[in-house]
């Protein structure tokens, strides 16, 4: 219900802005132009953020940590004859969490759209559809939130793995 109210509120605000942009007084038109300019700036900023995160992601920001975890788990498994059953169970759980994180990262990587090619020089470019830009910015923001959540999960997994490795060394 709240989601529906927010949608209607956003549509109402957009409708008022569009009306004022075309049919309002001079001050209302100026205010609408300023607001549309600010929205455009936000969309551009979100786009730049997504591009920078994508380049970090492509450069292997998460892969290195997952590789280290894999090698650490392998080392613990090799010394498994000295470990008790509860430690092996915890190790299995950590490996499953690592696999799930890797799957999520692969899924995000597959769902990311390719970089937009720049418009050929000398040709006029069409204005972007504001509604499509908002949708694109929303998807980019959702993608960014998911990446941040995965980063927090990865940090938790690393802490849990460190605790397990310390416990294995003590035995």
C-alpha atoms as one frame of an Amber mdcrd trajectory, in Angstrom:
protein
   0.000   0.000   0.000   2.802   2.397   0.907   4.613   1.522  -2.310   1.475
   2.393  -4.291   1.129   5.705  -2.476   4.759   6.532  -3.206   4.250   5.733
  -6.890   1.173   7.952  -7.062   3.030  10.708  -5.239   5.942  10.499  -7.665
   3.559  10.592 -10.622   1.779  13.609  -9.142   5.051  15.486  -8.629   6.217
  14.596 -12.148   2.869  15.719 -13.561   3.049  19.050 -11.752   6.624  19.615
 -12.930   5.740  18.843 -16.537   2.657  21.051 -16.403   4.661  23.918 -14.918
   7.429  23.393 -17.485   5.032  23.952 -20.384   2.078  25.938 -19.012   3.296
  27.606 -15.807   4.289  31.168 -15.146   7.819  32.298 -15.846   8.996  31.535
 -12.301   7.325  28.110 -12.365   8.986  27.360 -15.699  12.364  28.409 -14.297
  11.870  26.222 -11.229  10.885  23.256 -13.405  13.948  23.733 -15.624  16.181
  23.846 -12.539  14.634  20.661 -11.159  14.959  18.818 -14.478  18.590  19.959
 -14.642  19.232  18.637 -11.148  17.588  15.303 -12.001  19.803  15.067 -15.073
  22.870  15.759 -12.902  21.849  13.000 -10.475  21.359  10.535 -13.332  24.782
  11.431 -14.749  26.399  11.028 -11.310  24.777   7.627 -10.787  25.938   6.591
 -14.245  29.517   7.605 -13.443  29.371   5.726 -10.132  28.108   2.592 -11.858
  30.847   2.831 -14.496  33.571   3.175 -11.855  32.186   0.253  -9.829  31.876
  -1.836 -12.981  35.515  -1.180 -13.829  36.525  -2.204 -10.296  34.324  -5.277
 -10.567  35.816  -6.167 -13.956  39.306  -5.674 -12.551  38.606  -8.428 -10.045
  37.754  -6.510  -6.887  35.940  -9.521  -5.450  37.763 -12.327  -7.239  40.996
 -11.943  -5.277  39.260 -12.336  -1.926  37.311 -15.373  -3.114  40.487 -16.960
  -4.512  42.242 -16.500  -1.154  39.316 -18.101   0.639  39.373 -21.065  -1.734
  43.068 -21.700  -1.134  42.651 -21.317   2.625  39.787 -23.815   2.656  41.866
 -26.240   0.616  44.736 -25.973   3.093  42.408 -26.645   6.014  40.905 -29.648
   4.214  44.377 -31.108   3.641  44.931 -31.026   7.384  41.452 -32.468   7.968
  42.674 -35.649   9.641  43.705 -33.503  12.614  40.390 -31.633  12.857  37.237
 -32.610  14.672  33.848 -33.115  12.998  32.400 -29.768  14.115  35.263 -27.894
  12.459  34.732 -29.810   9.219  31.046 -28.956   9.368  31.872 -25.250   9.811
  34.307 -25.477   6.916  31.603 -26.991   4.702  29.231 -24.186   5.690  31.828
 -21.524   4.869  32.534 -23.129   1.493  28.806 -23.116   0.704  28.584 -19.417
   1.605  31.601 -18.733  -0.618  29.986 -20.611  -3.509  26.741 -18.689  -3.035
  28.601 -15.370  -3.054  30.502 -16.378  -6.181  27.217 -17.312  -7.857  25.669
 -13.953  -6.941  28.694 -12.083  -8.269  28.570 -14.056 -11.525  24.853 -13.328
 -11.820  25.403  -9.591 -11.319  28.205  -9.616 -13.877  25.958 -11.309 -16.447
  23.053  -8.893 -15.843  25.115  -5.733 -16.266  24.466  -4.039 -19.590  27.459
  -3.441 -21.851  29.013  -0.005 -21.880  27.112   2.414 -24.092  29.023   3.226
 -27.245  29.652   6.920 -27.802  27.633   8.602 -30.535  29.498   9.024 -33.809
  30.867  12.529 -34.191  29.120  14.876 -36.563  25.706  13.344 -35.992  23.019
  14.757 -33.790  22.160  12.787 -30.701  18.610  12.325 -29.526  17.565  13.529
 -26.119  17.282  10.726 -23.638  13.817   9.785 -22.471  13.519  11.022 -18.848
  11.380   8.051 -17.849  13.852   5.585 -19.331  16.724   7.433 -17.634  14.936
   7.216 -14.273  14.357   3.497 -14.747  17.982   3.013 -15.777  19.183   5.036
 -12.781  16.930   3.008 -10.474  18.290  -0.267 -11.806  21.835   1.010 -11.474
  21.171   2.069  -7.882  19.657  -1.350  -7.092  22.665  -3.045  -8.650  24.999
  -0.854  -6.581  23.100  -1.633  -3.360  23.340  -5.362  -4.126  27.087  -5.071
  -4.723  27.515  -3.258  -1.405  25.485  -5.958   0.345  27.648  -8.653  -1.253
  30.768  -6.789  -0.121  29.466  -6.805   3.485  28.648 -10.519   3.215  32.128
 -11.170   1.864  33.695  -9.285   4.776  31.635 -11.348   7.226  32.691 -14.527
   5.452  36.337 -13.469   5.677  36.001 -12.824   9.422  34.339 -16.195   9.985
  37.037 -17.880   7.911  39.791 -16.172   9.895  38.221 -17.398  13.126  38.050
 -20.955  11.788  41.648 -20.849  10.567  42.889 -19.551  13.939  40.987 -22.317
  15.683  42.483 -24.892  13.296  46.000 -23.606  13.969  45.500 -23.815  17.730
  44.648 -27.516  17.520
